[in-house]
Short mmCIF file of C-alpha atoms in Angstrom, two decimals:
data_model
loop_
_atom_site.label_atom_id
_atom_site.label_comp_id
_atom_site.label_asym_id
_atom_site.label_seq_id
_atom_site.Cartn_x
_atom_site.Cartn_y
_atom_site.Cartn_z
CA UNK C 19 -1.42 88.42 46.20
CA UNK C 20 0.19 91.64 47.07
CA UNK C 21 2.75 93.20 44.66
CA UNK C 22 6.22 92.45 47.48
CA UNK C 23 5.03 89.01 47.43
CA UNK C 24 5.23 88.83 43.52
CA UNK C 25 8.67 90.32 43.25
CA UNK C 26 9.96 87.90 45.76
CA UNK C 27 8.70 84.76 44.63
CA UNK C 28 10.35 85.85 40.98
CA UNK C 29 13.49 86.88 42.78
CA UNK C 30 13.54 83.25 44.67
CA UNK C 31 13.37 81.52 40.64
CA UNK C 32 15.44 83.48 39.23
CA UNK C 33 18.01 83.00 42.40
CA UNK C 34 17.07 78.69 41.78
CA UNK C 35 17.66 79.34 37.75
CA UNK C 36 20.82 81.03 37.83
CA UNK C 37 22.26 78.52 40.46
CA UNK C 38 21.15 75.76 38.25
CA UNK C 39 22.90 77.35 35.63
CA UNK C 40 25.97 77.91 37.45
CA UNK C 41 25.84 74.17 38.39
CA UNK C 42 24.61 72.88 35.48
CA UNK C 43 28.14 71.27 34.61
CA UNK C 44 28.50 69.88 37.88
CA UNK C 45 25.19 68.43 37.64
CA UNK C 46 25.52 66.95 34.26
CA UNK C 47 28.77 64.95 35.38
CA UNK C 48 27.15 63.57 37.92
CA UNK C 49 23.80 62.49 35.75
CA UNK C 50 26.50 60.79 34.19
CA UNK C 51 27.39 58.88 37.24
CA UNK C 52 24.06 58.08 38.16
CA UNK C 53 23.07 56.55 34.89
CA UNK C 54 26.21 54.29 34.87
CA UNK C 55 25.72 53.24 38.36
CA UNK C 56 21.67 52.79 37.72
CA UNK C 57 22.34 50.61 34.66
CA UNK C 58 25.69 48.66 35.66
CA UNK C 59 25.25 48.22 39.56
CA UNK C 60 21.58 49.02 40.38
CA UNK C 61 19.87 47.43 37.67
CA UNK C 62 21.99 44.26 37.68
CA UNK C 63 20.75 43.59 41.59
CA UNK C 64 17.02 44.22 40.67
CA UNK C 65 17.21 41.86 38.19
CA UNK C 66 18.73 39.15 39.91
CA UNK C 67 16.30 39.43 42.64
CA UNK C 68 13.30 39.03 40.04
CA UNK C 69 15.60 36.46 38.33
CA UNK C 70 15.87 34.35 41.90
CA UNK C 71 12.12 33.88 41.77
CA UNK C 72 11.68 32.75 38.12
CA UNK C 73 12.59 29.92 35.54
CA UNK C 74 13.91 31.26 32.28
CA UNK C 75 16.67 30.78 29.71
CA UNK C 76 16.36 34.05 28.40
CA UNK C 77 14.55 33.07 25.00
CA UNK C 78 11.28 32.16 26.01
CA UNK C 79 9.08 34.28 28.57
CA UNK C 80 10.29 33.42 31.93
CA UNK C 81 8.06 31.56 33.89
CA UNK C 82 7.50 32.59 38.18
CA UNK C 83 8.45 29.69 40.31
CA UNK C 84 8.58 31.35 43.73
CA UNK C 85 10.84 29.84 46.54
CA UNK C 86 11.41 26.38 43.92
CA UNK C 87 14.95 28.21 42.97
CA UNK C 88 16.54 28.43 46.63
CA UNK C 89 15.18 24.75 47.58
CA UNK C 90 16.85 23.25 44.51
CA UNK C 91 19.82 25.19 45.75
CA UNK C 92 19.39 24.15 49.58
CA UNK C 93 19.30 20.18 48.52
CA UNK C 94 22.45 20.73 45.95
CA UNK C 95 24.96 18.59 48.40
CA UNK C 96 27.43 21.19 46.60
CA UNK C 97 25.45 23.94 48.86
CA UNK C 98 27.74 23.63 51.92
CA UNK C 99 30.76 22.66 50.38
CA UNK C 100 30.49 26.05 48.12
CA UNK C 101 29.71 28.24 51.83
CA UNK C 102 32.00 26.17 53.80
CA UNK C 103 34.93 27.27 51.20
CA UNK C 104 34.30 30.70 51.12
CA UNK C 105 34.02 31.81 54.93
CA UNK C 106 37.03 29.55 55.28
CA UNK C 107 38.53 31.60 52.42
CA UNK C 108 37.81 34.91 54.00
CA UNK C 109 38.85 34.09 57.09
CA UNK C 110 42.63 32.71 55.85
CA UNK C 111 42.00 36.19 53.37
CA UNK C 112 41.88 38.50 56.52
CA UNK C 113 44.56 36.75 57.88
CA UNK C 114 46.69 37.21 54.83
CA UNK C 115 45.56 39.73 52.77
CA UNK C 116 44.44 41.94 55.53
CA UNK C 117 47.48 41.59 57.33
CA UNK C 118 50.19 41.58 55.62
CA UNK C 119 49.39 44.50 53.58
CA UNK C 120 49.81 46.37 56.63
CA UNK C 121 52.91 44.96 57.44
CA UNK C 122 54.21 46.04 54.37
CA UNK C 123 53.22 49.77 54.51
CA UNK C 124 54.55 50.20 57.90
CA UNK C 125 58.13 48.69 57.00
CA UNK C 126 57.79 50.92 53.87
CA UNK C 127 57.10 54.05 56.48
CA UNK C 128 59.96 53.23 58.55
CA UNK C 129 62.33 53.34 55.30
CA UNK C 130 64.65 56.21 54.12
CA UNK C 131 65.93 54.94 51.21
CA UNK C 132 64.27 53.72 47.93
CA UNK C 133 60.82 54.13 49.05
CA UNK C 134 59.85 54.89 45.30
CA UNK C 135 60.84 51.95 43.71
CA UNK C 136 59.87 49.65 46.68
CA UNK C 137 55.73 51.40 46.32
CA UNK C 138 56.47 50.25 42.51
CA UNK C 139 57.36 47.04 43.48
CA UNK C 140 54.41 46.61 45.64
CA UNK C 141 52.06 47.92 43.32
CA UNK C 142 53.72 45.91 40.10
CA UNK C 143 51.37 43.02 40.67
CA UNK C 144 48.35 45.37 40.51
CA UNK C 145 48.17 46.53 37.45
CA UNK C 146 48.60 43.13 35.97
CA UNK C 147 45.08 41.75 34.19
CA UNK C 148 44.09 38.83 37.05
CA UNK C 149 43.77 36.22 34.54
CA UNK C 150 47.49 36.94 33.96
CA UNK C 151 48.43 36.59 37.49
CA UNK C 152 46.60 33.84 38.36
CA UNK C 153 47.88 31.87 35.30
CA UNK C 154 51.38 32.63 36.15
CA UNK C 155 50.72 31.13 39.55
CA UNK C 156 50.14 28.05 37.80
CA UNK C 157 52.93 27.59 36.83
CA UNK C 158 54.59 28.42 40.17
CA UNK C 159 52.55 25.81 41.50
CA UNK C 160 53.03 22.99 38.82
CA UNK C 161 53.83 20.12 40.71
CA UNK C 162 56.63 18.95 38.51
CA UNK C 163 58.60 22.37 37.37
CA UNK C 164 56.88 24.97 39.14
CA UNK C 165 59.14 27.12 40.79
CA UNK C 166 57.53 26.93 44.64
CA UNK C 167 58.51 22.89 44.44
CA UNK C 168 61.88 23.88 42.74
CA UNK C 169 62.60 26.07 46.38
CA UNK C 170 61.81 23.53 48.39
CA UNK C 171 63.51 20.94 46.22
CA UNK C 172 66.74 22.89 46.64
CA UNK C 173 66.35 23.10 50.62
CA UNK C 174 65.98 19.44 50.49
CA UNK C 175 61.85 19.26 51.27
CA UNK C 176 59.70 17.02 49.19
CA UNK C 177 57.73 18.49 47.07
CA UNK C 178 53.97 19.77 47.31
CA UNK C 179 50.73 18.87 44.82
CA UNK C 180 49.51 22.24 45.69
CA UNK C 181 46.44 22.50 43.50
CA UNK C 182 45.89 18.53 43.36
CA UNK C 183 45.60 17.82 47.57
CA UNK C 184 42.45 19.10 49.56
CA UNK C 185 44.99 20.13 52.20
CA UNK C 186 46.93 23.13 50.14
CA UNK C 187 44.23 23.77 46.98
CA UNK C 188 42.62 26.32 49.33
CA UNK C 189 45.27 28.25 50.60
CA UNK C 190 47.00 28.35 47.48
CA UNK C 191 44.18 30.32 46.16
CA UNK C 192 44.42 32.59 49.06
CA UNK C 193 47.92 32.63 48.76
CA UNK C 194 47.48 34.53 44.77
CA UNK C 195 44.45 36.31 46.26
CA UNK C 196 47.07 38.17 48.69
CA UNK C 197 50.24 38.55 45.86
CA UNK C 198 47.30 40.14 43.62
CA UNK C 199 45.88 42.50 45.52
CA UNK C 200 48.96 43.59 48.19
CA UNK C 201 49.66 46.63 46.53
CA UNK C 202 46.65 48.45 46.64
CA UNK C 203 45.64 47.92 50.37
CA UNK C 204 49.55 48.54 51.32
CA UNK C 205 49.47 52.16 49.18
CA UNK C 206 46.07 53.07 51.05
CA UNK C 207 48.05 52.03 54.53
CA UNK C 208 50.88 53.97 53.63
CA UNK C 209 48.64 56.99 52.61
CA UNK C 210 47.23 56.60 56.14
CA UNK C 211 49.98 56.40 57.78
CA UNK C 212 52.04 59.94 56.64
CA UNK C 213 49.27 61.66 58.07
CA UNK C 214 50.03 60.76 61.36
CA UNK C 215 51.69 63.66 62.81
CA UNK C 216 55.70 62.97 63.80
CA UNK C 217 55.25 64.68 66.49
CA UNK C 218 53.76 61.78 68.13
CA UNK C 219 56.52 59.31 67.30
CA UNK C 220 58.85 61.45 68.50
CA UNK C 221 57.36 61.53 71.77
CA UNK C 222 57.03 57.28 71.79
CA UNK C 223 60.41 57.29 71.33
CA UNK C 224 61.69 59.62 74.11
CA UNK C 225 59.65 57.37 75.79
CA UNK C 226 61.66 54.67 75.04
CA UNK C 227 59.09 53.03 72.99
CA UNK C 228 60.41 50.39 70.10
CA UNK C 229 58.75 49.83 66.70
CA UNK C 230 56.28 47.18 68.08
CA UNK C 231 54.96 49.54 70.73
CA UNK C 232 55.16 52.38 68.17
CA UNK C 233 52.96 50.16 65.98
CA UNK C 234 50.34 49.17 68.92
CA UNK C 235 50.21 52.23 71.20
CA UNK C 236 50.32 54.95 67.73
CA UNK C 237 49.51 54.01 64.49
CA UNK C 238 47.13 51.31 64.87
CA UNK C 239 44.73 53.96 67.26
CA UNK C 240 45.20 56.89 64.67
CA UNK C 241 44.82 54.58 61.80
CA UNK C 242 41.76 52.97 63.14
CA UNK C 243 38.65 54.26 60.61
CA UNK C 244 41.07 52.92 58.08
CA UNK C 245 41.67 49.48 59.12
CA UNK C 246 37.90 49.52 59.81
CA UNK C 247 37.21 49.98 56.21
CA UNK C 248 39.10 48.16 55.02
CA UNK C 249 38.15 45.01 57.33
CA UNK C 250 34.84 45.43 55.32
CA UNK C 251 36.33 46.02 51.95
CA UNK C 252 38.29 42.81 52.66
CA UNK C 253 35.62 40.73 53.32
CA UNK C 254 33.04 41.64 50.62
CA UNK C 255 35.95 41.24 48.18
CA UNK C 256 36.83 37.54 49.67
CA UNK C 257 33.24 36.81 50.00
CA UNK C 258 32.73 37.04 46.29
CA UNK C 259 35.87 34.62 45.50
CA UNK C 260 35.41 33.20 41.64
CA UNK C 261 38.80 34.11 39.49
CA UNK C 262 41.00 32.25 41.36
CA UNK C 263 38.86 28.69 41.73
CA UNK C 264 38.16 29.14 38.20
CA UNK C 265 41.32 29.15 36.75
CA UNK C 266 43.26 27.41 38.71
CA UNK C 267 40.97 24.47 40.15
CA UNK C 268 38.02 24.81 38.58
CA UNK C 269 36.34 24.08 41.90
CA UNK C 270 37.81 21.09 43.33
CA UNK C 271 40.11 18.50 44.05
CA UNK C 272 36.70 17.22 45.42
CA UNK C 273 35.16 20.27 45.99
CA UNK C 274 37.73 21.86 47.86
CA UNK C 275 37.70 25.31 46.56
CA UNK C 276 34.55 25.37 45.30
CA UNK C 277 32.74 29.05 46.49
CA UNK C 278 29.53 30.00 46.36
CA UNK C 279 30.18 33.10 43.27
CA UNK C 280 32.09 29.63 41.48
CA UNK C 281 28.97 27.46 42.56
CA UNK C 282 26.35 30.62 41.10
CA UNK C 283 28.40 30.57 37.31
CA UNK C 284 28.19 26.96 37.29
CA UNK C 285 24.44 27.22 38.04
CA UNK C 286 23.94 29.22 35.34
CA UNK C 287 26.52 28.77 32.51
CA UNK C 288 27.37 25.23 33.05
CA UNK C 289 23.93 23.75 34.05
CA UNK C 290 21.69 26.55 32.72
CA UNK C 291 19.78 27.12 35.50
CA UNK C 292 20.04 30.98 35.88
CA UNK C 293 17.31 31.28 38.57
CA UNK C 294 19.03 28.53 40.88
CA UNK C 295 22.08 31.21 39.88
CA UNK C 296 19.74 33.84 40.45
CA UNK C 297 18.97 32.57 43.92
CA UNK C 298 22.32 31.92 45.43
CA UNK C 299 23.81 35.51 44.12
CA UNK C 300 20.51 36.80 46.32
CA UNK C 301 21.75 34.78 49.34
CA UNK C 302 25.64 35.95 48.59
CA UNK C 303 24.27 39.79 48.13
CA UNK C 304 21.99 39.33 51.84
CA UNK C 305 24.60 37.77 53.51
CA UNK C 306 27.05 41.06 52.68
CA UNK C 307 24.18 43.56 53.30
CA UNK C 308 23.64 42.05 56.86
CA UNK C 309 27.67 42.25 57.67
CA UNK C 310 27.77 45.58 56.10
CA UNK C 311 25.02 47.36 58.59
CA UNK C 312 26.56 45.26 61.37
CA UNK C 313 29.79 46.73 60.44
CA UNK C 314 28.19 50.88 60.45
CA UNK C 315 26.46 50.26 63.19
CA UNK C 316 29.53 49.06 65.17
CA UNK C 317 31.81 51.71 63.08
CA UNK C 318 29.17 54.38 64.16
CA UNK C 319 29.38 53.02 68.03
CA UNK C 320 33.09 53.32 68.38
CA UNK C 321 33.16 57.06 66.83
CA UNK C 322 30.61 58.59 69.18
#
């Protein structure tokens, strides 16, 4: 090996040492991140995959069962109810929580005044623990003195068994689902939407454009990757539905709001069958990862 080729292999180390060392704080923050998500997120998913496959209760060495899990799940008459419930909960979700959200950040836009304290407002429920909101919910809906069936009392409507009927138990949940979780979706709209240059408003209104055609022919096109996101954020979230049934219903009247993540705890901390658990968390995590490339793929189709 010639002497120029010695000097530049040490000079292309030393170059790789120093930048290591100029990085090396950089790097060590995100070691940090890795190691949280690889234990807390990555792990978690391997072992329920290996857990969907076996029979154990966590004392005694588990024992493999194959596919015995997911048929025991399949003939569970529960099985349908629990699906059933949550698409129909994601789709009232998206039309709720994925709406009005948006509503609210474009009304907060179009505001001059108190914008401030209205975002506070918003964002109040937010930073309440879930289990708090939820339970106060309850009492809004108590059937006797809850204050929903005290509003309609005093417009003269009979009251509501909101939690107790099949026909309201669902979209009651979805109803505290949306309160919950407004203010965090309407801050990322509003975020999205002051970076949509004026001048372009300006010109849809010397145009003689109102809000509504504002709203369809502006800021829903430059808002777009946004609302895109969070379509998917939305439904992952509603997909995975267990607080809410929990507390408030624990699943029924008659099954009503029972949801598949509601179904999976009950698999495994009621009737202590983690790998039935096991196996419909699997089905919950494949039905997600199938949306979730149909939704890049189509994401990546409309931006090229």
């Amino acid at each position: 090996m010639s002497t120029t080729t010695v000097h530049g292999s040490r000079r292309k180390r030393g170059a790789l040492g120093r930048g290591i060392r100029r990085n090396l704080t950089a790097y060590g923050f995100l070691s940090g991140a890795l190691i949280c998500f690889a234990f807390f997120s990555w792990y978690p998913m391997v072992r329920e995959v290996l857990l969907s496959f076996q029979q154990t209760n966590f004392v005694d060495e588990p024992t493999w069962v194959g596919w015995d899990n997911f048929r025991t799940v399949f003939e569970d008459a529960a099985f349908a109810d629990a699906w059933t419930n949550t698409l129909a909960f994601t789709g009232l979700a998206l039309v709720f929580g994925y709406v009005v959200p948006f509503a609210a950040a474009i009304v907060l836009n179009e505001l001059r005044h108190a914008k401030a304290y209205l975002r506070f407002v918003v964002y109040l429920p937010v930073m309440l623990p879930p289990a708090v909101g939820v339970l106060l919910f309850k009492w809004f809906y108590d059937p006797g003195a809850g204050l929903f069936n005290q509003i309609l009392a005093l417009a003269h409507l009979p009251g509501l068994s909101w939690l107790d009927s099949t026909d309201t138990a669902l979209i009651s949940l979805v109803i505290v689902s949306t309160w919950m979780n407004l203010g965090t979706g309407t801050l990322i709209y509003l975020a999205a939407l002051q970076s949509i240059p004026g001048e372009l408003y300006e010109a849809a209104e010397l145009d003689g454009a109102g809000l509504f055609k504002r709203v369809w022919h502006v800021t829903i096109p430059q808002t777009k990757l946004i609302l895109l996101v969070m379509l998917l954020l939305q439904i992952v979230a509603t997909m995975q539905v267990f607080i809410e049934p929990y507390l408030l219903t624990g699943g029924g009247p008659e099954n009503a709001t029972l949801t598949v993540a509601y179904l999976m705890y009950q698999y495994a901390f009621n009737f202590g069958d983690f790998g039935g658990g096991g196996a419909l968390g699997l089905m919950l995590m494949v039905v997600l990862m199938v949306f979730s490339a149909f939704y890049l793929r189509l994401s990546r189709d409309n931006q090229s």
